[in-house]
Tab-separated table of C-alpha atoms in Angstrom:
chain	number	residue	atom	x	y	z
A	1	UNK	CA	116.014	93.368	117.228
A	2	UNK	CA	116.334	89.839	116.037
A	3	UNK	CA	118.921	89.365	112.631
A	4	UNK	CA	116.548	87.428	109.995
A	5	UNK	CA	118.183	86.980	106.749
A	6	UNK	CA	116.272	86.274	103.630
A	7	UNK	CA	118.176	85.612	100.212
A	8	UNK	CA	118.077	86.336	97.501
A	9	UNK	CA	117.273	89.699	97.360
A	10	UNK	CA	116.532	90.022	93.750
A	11	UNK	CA	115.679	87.571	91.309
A	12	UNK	CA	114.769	88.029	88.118
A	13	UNK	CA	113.452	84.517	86.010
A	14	UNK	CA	111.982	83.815	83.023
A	15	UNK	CA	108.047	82.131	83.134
A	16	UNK	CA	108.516	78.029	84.276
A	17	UNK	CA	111.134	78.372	85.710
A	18	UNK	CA	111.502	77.039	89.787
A	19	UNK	CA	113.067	79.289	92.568
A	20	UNK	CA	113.587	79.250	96.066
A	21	UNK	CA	113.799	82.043	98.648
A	22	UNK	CA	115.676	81.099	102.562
A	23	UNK	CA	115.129	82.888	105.237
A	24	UNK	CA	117.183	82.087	108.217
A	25	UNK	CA	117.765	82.889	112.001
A	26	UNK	CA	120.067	82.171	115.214
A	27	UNK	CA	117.357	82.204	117.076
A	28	UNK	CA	114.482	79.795	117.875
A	29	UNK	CA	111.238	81.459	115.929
A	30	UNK	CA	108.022	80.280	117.921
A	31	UNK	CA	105.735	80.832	114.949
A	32	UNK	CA	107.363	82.605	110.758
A	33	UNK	CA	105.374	84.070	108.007
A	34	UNK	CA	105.538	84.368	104.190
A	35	UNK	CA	104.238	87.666	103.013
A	36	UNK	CA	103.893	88.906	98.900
A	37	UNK	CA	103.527	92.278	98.840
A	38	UNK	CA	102.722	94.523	95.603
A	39	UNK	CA	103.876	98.001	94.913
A	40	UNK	CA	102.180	100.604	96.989
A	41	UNK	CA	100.008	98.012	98.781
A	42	UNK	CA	100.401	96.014	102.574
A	43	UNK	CA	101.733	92.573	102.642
A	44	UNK	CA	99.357	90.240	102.154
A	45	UNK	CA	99.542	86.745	104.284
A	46	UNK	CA	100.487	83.996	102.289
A	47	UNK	CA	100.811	81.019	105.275
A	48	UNK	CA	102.193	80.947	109.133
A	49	UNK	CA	103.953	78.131	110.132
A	50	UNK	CA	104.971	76.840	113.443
A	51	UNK	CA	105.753	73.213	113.888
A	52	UNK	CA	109.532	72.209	113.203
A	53	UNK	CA	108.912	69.896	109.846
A	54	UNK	CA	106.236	71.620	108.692
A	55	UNK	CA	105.551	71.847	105.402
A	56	UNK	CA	102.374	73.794	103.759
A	57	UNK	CA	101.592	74.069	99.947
A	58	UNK	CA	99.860	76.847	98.300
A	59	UNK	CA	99.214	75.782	94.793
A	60	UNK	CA	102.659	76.254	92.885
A	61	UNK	CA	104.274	77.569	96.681
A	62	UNK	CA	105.723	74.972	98.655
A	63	UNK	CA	106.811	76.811	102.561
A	64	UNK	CA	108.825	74.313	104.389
A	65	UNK	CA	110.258	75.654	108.465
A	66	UNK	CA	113.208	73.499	109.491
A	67	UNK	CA	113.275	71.361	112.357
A	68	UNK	CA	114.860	73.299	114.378
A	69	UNK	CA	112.416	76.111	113.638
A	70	UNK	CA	115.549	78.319	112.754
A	71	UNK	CA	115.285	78.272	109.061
A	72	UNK	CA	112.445	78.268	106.394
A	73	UNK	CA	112.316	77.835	102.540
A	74	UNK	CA	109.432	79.245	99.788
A	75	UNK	CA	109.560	76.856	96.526
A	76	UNK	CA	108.116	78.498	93.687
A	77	UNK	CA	107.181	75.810	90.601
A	78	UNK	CA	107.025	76.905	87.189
A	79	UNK	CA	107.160	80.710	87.747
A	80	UNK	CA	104.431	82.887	86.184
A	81	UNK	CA	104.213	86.611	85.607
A	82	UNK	CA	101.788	87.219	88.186
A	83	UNK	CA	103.994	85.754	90.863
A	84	UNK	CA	106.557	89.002	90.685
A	85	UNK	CA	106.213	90.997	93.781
A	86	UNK	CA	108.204	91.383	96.900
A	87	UNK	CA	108.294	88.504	99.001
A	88	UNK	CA	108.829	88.896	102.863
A	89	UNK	CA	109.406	86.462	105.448
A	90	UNK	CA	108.883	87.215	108.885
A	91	UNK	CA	109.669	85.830	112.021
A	92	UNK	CA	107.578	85.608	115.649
A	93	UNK	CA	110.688	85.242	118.328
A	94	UNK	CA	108.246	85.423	121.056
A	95	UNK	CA	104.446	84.726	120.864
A	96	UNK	CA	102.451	87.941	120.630
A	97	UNK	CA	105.383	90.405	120.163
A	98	UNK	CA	105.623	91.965	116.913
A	99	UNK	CA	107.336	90.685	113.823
A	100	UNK	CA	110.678	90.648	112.458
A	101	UNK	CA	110.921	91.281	108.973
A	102	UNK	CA	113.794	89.791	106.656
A	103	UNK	CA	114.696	91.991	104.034
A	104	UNK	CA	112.932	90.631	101.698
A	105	UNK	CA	112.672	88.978	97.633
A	106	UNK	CA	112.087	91.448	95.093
A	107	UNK	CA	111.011	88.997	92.047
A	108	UNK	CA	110.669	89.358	88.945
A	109	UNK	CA	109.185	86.694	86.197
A	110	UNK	CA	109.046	87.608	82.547
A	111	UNK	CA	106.834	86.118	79.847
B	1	UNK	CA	89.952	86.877	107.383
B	2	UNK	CA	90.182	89.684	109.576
B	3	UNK	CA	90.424	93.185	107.859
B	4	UNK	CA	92.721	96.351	108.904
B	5	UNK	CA	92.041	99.794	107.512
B	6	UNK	CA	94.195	102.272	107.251
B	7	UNK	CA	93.603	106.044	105.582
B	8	UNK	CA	94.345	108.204	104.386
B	9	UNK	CA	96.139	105.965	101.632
B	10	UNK	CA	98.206	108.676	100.118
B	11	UNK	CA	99.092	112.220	101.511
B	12	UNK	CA	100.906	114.810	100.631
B	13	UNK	CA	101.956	117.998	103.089
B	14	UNK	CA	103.920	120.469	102.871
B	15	UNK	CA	107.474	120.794	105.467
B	16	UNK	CA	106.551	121.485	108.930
B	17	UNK	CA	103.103	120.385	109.023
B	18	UNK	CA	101.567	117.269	110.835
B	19	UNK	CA	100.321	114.297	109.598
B	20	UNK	CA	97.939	111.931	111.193
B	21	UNK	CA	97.063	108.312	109.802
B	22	UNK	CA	94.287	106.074	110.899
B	23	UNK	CA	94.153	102.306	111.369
B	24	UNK	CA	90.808	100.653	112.153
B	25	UNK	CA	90.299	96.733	112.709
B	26	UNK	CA	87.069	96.535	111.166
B	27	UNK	CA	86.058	92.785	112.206
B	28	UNK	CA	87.709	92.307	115.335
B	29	UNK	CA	89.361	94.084	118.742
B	30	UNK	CA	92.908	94.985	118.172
B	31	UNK	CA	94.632	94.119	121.522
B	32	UNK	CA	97.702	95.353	120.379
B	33	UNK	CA	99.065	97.350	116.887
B	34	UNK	CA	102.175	97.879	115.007
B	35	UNK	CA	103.445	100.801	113.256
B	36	UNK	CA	105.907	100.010	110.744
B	37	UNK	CA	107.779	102.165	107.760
B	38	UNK	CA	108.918	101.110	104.148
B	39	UNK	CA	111.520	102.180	102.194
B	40	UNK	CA	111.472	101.621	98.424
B	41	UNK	CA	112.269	98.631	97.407
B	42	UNK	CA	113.025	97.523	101.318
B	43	UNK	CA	111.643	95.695	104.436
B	44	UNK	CA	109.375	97.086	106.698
B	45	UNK	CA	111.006	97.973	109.511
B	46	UNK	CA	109.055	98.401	113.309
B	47	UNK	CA	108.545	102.150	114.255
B	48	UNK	CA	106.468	100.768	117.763
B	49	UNK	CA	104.123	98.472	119.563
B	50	UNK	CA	101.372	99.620	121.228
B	51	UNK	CA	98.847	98.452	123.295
B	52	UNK	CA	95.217	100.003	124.302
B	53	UNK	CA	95.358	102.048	126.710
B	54	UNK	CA	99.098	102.187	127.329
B	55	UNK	CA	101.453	104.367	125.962
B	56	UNK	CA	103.572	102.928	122.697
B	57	UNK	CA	106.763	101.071	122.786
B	58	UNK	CA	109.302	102.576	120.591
B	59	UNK	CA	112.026	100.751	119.135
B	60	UNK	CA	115.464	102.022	119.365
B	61	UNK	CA	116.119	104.780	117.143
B	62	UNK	CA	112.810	106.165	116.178
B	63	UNK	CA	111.126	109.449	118.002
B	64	UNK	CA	108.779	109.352	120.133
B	65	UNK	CA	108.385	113.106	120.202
B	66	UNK	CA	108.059	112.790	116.099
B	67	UNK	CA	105.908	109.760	115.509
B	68	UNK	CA	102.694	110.285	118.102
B	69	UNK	CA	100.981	106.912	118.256
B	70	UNK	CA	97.829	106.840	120.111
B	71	UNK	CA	95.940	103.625	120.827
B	72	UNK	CA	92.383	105.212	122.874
B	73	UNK	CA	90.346	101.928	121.611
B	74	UNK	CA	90.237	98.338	120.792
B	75	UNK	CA	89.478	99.042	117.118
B	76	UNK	CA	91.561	102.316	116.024
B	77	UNK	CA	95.338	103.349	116.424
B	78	UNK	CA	96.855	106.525	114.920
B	79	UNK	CA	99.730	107.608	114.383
B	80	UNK	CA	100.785	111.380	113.759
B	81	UNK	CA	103.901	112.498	112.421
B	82	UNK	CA	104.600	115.838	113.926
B	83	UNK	CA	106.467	118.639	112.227
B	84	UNK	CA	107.254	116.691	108.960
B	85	UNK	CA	110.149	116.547	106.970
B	86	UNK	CA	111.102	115.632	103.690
B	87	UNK	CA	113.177	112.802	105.608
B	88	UNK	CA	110.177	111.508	106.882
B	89	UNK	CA	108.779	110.444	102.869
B	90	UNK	CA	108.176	107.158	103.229
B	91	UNK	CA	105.620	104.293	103.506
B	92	UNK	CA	103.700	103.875	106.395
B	93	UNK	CA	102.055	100.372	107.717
B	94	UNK	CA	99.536	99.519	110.308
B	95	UNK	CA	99.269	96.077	111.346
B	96	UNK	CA	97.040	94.438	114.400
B	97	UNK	CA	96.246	91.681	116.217
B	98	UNK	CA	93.618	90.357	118.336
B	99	UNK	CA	93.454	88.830	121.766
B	100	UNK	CA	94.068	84.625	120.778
B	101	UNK	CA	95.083	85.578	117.262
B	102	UNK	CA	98.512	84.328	116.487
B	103	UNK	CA	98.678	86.478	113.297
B	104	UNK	CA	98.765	90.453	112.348
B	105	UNK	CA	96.824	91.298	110.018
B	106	UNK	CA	97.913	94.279	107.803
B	107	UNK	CA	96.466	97.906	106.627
B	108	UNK	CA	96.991	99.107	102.841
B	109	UNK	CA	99.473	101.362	103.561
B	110	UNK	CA	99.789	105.078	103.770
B	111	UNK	CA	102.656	106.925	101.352
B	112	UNK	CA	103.865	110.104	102.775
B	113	UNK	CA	105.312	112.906	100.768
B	114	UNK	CA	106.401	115.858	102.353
B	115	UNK	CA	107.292	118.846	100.098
């Protein structure tokens, strides 16, 4: 299995605040995903993105994958309550094999 | 988007018994499906692959003899935990994806407790 590291693992900011969660690879990713997941429930799909460059906003989310395809960055703006949840990146190595999961971003944003 | 469903969503058994969970695409044919377990508080880690009609691909560490997966159609995987253990409490995810989708879609989960 493939090493993905995501960081931080916790993170616990107050509402308005920014943030940024990394997740990074030695290895070449043909396509990486950004999952939220709540307690109790499946990950839910927040974007896929595989062009080197890209970068894909989802309202206050910003998902940037570096150019080398190696590396890729969620921007939270102005943190709200409802954005605490786990947040899971998690790498395609090879198209159509299954996913490698970074540890994940347990966050937490108080009012 | 595509939807996965996966039941029962809770269960509770006592040590010893077996467990079987369900995972249905609903929308679309599931080419190939994931089994992955969760920790609290943790990743999801990748129990096995399989494919329809072909016999699972376990990853390294994790029992095939245990964790039965059986993948008989295009649109439903299970996956039965044999003989279960306290040790085997955990969180259970289905995930699949279809033939020219570059995405798995996800079940709800399943949490395991085993008394």
């Amino acid at each position: 299995t493939q090493l993905l590291e995501q960081s931080p693992q916790f993170l616990s900011i107050q509402e308005g605040e920014n943030l940024t969660v990394y997740c990074n690879s030695s290895s070449v990713f043909s396509s990486l995903q950004w999952y939220r997941q709540e307690p109790g429930e499946g990950p839910v799909l927040l974007v896929t993105v595989v062009t080197g460059g890209e970068v894909k906003k989802l309202k206050r989310l910003t998902f940037q994958f570096g150019d080398a395809r190696k590396d890729s960055s969620l921007h939270i703006t102005a943190a709200q309550p409802g954005d605490t949840g786990l947040y899971l990146c998690a790498g395609e190595y090879y198209s159509g094999y299954a996913l490698n999961f970074g540890k994940g971003t347990s966050l937490l944003v108080t009012p | 988007g595509a939807v996965v469903s996966q039941h029962p969503s809770w269960v509770i058994c006592k040590s010893g018994t077996s467990v079987k969970i369900e995972c249905r695409s609903l929308d679309f044919q599931a080419t190939t499906m994931f089994w992955y377990r969760q920790f609290p508080k943790q990743s999801l880690m990748l129990m096995a692959t399989s494919n329809e009609g072909s016999k699972a691909t376990y990853e390294q560490g994790v029992e095939k003899d245990k964790f039965l997966i059986n993948h008989a159609s295009l649109t439903l995987s299970t996956l039965t935990v044999t003989s279960a253990h306290p040790e085997d409490s955990s969180f259970y995810i289905c995930s699949a994806r279809g033939q020219g989708l570059n995405i798995q879609y996800f079940g709800a989960g399943t949490r395991l407790s085993v008394l």
